[in-house]
Structure formats: structure tokens, C-alpha cells
MMTF fields as JSON, N, C-alpha, C and O atoms, coordinates in Angstrom:
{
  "mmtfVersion": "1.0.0",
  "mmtfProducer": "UNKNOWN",
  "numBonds": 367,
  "numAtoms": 368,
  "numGroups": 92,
  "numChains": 1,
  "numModels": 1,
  "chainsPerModel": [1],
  "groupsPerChain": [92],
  "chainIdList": ["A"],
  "bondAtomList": [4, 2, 8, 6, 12, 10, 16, 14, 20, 18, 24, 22, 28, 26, 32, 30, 36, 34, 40, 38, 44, 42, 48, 46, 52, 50, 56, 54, 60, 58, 64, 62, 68, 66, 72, 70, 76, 74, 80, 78, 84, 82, 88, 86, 92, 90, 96, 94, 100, 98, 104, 102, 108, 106, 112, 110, 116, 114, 120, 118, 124, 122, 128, 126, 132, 130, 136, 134, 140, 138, 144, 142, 148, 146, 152, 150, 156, 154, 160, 158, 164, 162, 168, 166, 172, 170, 176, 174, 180, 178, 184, 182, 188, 186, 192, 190, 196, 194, 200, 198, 204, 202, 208, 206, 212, 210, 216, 214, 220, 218, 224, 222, 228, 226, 232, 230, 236, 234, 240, 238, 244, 242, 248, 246, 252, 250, 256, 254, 260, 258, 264, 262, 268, 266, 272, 270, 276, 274, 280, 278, 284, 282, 288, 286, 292, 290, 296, 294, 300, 298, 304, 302, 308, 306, 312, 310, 316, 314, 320, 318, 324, 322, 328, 326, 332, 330, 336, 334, 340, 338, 344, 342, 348, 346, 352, 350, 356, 354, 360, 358, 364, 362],
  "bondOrderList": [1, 1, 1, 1, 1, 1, 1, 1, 1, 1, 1, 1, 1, 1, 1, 1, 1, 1, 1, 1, 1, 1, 1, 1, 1, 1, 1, 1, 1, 1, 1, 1, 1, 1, 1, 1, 1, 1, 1, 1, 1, 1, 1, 1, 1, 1, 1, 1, 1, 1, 1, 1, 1, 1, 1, 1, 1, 1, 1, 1, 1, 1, 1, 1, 1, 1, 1, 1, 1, 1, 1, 1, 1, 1, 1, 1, 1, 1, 1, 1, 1, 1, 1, 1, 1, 1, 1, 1, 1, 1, 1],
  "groupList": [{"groupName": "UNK", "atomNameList": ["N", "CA", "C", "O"], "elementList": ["N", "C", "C", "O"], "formalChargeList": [0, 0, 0, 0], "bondAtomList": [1, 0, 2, 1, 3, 2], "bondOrderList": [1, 1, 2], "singleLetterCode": "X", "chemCompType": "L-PEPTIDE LINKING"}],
  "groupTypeList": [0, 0, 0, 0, 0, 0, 0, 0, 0, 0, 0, 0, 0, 0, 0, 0, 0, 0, 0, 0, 0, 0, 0, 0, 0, 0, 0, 0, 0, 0, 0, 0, 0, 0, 0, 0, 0, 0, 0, 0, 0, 0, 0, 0, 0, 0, 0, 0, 0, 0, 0, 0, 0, 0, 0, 0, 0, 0, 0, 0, 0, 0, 0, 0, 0, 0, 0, 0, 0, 0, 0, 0, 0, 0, 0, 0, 0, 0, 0, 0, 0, 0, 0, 0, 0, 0, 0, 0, 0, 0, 0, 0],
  "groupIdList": [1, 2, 3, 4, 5, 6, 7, 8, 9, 10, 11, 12, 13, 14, 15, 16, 17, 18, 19, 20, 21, 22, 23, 24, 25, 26, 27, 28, 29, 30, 31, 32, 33, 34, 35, 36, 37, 38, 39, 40, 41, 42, 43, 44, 45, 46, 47, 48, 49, 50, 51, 52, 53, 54, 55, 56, 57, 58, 59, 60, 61, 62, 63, 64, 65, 66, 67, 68, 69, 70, 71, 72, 73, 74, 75, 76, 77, 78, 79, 80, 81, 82, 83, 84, 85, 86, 87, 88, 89, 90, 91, 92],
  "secStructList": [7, 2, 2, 2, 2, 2, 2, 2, 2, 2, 2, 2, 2, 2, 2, 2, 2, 2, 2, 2, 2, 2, 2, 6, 7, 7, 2, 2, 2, 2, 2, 2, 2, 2, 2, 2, 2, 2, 2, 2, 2, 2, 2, 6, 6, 6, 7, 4, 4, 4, 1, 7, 1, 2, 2, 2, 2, 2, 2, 2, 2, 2, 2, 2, 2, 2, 2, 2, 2, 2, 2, 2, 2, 6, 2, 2, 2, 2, 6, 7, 7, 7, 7, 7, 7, 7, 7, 7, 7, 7, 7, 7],
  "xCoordList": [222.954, 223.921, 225.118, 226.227, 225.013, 226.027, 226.965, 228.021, 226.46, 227.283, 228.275, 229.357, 227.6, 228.642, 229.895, 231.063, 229.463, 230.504, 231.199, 232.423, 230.712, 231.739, 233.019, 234.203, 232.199, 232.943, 234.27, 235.49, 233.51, 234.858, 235.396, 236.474, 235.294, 236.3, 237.383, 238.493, 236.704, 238.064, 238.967, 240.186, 238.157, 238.934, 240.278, 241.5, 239.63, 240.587, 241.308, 242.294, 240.763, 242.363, 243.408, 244.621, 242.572, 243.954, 244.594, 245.501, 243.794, 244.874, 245.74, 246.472, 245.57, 246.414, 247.771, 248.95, 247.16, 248.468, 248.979, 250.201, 248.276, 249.075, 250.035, 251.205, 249.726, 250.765, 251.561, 252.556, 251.651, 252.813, 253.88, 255.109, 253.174, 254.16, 254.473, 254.565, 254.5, 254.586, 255.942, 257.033, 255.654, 257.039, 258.309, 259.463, 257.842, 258.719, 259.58, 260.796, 258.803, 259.537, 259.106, 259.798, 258.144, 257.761, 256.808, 255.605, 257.145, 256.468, 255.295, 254.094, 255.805, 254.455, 253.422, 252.312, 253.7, 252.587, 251.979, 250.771, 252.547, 251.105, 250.562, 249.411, 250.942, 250.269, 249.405, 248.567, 249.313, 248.461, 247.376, 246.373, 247.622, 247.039, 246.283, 245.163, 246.316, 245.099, 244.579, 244.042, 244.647, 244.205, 242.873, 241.807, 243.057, 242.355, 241.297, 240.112, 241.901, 240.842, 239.686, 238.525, 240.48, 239.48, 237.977, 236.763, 238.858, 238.614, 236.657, 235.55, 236.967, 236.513, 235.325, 234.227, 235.508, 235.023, 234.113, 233.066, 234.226, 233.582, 232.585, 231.467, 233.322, 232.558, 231.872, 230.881, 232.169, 231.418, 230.197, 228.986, 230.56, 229.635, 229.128, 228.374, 229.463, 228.735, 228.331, 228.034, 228.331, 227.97, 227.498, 226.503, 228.721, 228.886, 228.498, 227.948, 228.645, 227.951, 226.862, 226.519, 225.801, 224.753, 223.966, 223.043, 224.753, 224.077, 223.658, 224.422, 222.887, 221.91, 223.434, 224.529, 223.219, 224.57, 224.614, 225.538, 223.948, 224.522, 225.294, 226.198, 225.16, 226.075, 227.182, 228.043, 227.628, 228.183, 229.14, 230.215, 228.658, 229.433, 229.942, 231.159, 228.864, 229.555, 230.776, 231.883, 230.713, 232.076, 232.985, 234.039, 233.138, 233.908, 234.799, 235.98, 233.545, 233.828, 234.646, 235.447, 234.377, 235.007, 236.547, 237.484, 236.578, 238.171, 239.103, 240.219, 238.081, 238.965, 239.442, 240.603, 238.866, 238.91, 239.69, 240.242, 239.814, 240.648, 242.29, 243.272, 242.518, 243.481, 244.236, 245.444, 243.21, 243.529, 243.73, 244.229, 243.418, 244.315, 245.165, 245.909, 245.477, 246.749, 248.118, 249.13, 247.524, 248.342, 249.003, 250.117, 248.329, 248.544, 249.312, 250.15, 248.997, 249.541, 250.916, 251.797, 251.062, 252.652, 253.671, 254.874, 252.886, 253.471, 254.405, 255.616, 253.78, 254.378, 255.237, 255.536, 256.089, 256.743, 258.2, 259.409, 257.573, 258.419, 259.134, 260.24, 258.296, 259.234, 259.519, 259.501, 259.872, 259.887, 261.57, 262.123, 262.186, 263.638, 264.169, 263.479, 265.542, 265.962, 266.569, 267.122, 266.61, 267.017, 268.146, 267.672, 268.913, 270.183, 270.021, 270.143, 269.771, 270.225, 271.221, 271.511, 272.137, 273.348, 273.008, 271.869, 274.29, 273.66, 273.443, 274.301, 272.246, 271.072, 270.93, 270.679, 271.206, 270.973, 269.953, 269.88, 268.727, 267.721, 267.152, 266.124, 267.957, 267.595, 268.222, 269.344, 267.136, 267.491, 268.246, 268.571],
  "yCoordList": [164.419, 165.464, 165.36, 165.637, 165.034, 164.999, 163.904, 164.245, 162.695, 161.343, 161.935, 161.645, 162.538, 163.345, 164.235, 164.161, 165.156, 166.178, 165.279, 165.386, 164.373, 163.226, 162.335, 162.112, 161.974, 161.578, 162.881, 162.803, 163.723, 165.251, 165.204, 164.696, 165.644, 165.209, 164.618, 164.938, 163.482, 162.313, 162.5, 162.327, 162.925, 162.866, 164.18, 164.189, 164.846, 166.293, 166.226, 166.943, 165.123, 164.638, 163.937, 164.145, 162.917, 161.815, 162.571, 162.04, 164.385, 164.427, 165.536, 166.034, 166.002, 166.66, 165.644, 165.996, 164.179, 163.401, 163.004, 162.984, 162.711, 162.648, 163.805, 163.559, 164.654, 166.047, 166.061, 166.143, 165.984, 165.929, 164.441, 164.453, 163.516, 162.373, 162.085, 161.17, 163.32, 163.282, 164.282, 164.054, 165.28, 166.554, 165.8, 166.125, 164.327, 164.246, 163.171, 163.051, 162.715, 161.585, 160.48, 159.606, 160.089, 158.546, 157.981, 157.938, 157.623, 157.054, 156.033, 156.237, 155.124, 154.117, 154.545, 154.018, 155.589, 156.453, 156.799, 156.577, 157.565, 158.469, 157.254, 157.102, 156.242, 155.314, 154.487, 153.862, 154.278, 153.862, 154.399, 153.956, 156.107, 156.974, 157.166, 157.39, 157.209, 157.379, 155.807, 155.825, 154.856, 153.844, 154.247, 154.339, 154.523, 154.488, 156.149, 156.275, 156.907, 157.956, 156.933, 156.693, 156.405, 155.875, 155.06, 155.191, 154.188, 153.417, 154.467, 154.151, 155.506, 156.36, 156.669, 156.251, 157.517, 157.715, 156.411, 156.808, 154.843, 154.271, 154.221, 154.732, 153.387, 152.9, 153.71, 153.304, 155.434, 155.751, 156.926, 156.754, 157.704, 158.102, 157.543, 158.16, 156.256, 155.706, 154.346, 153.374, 154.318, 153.396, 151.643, 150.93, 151.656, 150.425, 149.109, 148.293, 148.769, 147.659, 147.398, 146.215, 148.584, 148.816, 149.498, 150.303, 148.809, 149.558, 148.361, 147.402, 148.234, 147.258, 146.427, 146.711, 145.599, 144.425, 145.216, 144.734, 146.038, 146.644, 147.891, 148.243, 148.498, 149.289, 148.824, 149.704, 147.652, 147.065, 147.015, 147.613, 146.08, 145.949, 147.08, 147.253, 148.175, 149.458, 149.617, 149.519, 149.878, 150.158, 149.44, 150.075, 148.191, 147.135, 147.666, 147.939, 147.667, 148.027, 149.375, 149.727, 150.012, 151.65, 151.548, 152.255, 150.875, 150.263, 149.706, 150.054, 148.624, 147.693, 148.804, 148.727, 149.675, 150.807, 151.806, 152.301, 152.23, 153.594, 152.093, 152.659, 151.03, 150.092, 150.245, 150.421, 150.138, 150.087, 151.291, 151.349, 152.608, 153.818, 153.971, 154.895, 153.522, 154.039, 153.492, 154.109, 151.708, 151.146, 151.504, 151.336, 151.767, 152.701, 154.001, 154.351, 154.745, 156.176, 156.008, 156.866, 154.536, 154.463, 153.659, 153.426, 153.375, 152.592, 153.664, 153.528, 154.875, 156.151, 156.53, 157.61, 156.309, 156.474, 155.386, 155.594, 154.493, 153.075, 153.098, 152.642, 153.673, 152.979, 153.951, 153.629, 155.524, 156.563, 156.119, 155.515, 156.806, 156.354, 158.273, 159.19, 158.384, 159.593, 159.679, 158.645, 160.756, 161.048, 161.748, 162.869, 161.843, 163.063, 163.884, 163.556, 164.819, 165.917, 166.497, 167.27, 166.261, 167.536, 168.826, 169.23, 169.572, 170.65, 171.41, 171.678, 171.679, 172.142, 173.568, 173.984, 174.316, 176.093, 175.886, 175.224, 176.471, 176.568, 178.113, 178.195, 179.157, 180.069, 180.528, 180.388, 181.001, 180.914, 181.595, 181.52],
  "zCoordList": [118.506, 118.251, 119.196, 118.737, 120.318, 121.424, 120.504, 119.971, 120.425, 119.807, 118.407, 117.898, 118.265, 116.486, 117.361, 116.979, 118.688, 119.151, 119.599, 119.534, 120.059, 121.192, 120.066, 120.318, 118.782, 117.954, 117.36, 117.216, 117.199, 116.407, 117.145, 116.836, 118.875, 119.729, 120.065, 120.491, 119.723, 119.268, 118.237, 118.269, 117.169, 115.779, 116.418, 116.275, 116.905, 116.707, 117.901, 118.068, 119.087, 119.817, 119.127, 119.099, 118.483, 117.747, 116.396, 115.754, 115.897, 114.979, 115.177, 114.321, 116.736, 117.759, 118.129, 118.187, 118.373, 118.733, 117.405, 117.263, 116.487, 115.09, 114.814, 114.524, 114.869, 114.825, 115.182, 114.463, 116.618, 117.329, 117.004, 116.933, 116.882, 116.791, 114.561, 113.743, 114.618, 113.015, 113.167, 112.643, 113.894, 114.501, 115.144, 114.866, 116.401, 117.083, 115.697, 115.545, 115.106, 114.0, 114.195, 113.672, 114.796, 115.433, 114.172, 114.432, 113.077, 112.327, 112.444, 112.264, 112.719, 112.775, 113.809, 113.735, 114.923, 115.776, 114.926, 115.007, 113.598, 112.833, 112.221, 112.63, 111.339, 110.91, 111.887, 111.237, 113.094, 114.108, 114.005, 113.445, 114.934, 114.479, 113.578, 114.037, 112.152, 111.447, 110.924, 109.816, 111.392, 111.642, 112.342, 111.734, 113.925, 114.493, 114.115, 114.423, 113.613, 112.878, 111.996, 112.328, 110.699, 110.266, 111.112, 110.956, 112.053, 112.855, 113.306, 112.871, 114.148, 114.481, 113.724, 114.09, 112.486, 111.327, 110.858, 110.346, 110.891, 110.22, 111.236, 111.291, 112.155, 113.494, 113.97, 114.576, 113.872, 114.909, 113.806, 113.949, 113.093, 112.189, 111.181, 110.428, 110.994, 109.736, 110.4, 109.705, 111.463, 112.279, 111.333, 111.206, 110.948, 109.955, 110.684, 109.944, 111.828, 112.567, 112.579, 112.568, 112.609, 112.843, 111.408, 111.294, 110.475, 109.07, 108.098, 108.206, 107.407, 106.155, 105.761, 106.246, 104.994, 105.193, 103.315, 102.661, 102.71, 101.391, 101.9, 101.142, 102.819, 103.006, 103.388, 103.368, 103.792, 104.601, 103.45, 103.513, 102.04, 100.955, 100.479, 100.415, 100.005, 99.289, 100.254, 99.725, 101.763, 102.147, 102.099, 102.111, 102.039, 101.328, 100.211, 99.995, 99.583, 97.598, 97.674, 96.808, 98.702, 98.478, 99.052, 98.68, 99.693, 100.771, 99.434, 99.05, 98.872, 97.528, 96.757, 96.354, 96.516, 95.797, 95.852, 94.87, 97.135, 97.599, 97.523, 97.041, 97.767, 97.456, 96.427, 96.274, 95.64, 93.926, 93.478, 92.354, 94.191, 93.315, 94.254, 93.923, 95.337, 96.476, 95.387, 95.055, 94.923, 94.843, 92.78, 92.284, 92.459, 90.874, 91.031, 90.2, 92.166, 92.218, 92.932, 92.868, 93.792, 94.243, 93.128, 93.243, 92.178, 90.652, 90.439, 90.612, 90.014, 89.392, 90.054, 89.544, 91.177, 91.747, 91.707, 91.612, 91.799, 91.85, 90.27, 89.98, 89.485, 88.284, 87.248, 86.06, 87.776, 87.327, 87.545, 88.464, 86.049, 85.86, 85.826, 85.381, 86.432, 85.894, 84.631, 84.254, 83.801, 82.227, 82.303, 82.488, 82.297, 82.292, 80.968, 79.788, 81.45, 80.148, 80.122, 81.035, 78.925, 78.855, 78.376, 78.139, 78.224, 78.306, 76.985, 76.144, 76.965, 76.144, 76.663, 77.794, 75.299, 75.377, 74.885, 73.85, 75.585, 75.667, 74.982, 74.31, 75.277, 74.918, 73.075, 72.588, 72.555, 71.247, 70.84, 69.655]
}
């Protein structure tokens, strides 16, 4: 139980310094930053080093994964065109 408080600890320092360096504008700090959250999170509660070499894959498979909708949901963004509408009385 101590090893889990010792881990939240961490998490809720680095997303104390994520905060702040998200306020001051320092970009690639927050992207470090939750780097090393994850970092935290795998390594230290799912203790992935120290886990069956199939868990090892599922978290693999789940990484390829969370990839593949990051990279679909920033599509919709990239290739969203604006429409101009004139002007349209809308009211009947």
C-alpha cells in the first residue's frame, strides 16, 4: 500500500508541475511531463517489467491502439475545409 501512495504522490507532483508549466506557456514541459506520468503509471502500477511477457504484449497492442485513434481523430481536423455561407434568412 505505501508503494501505490508513493506512486499518487508522484503522479500529483508532476501534474502540479504540469499545471503550472501549461499557465507559464512552456510547451514541450507539459509534453515531457506527461511522458513521464505515463512513464510512472506503467512502470510503477502496472509494474510492466515485472509482468508475464502477455501482458507485456496487450500493453503493446493497447499503445498501437490508443496511436491509431489519436492519429484518425487528428485526420478530422487536418482536412476539415471551411464552407462560406451567404446570407440565408433563416427565419420563415
Amino acid at each position: 500500500m505505501t508503494r501505490i501512495a508513493i506512486y499518487w504522490g508522484m503522479l500529483v507532483l508532476l501534474l502540479v508541475a504540469e499545471l503550472a508549466a501549461a499557465r507559464a506557456g512552456i510547451g514541450i514541459a507539459v509534453s515531457v511531463l506527461a511522458i513521464l506520468m505515463v512513464l510512472v503509471i506503467v512502470l510503477g502500477f502496472m509494474q510492466i517489467l515485472h509482468a508475464p511477457k502477455l501482458a507485456v504484449i496487450f500493453a503493446l497492442g493497447g499503445l498501437f491502439w490508443l496511436t491509431i485513434l489519436l492519429a484518425l481523430g487528428s485526420l478530422d481536423s487536418f482536412t476539415r475545409t471551411t464552407v462560406l455561407v451567404h446570407d440565408v434568412n433563416i427565419t420563415g
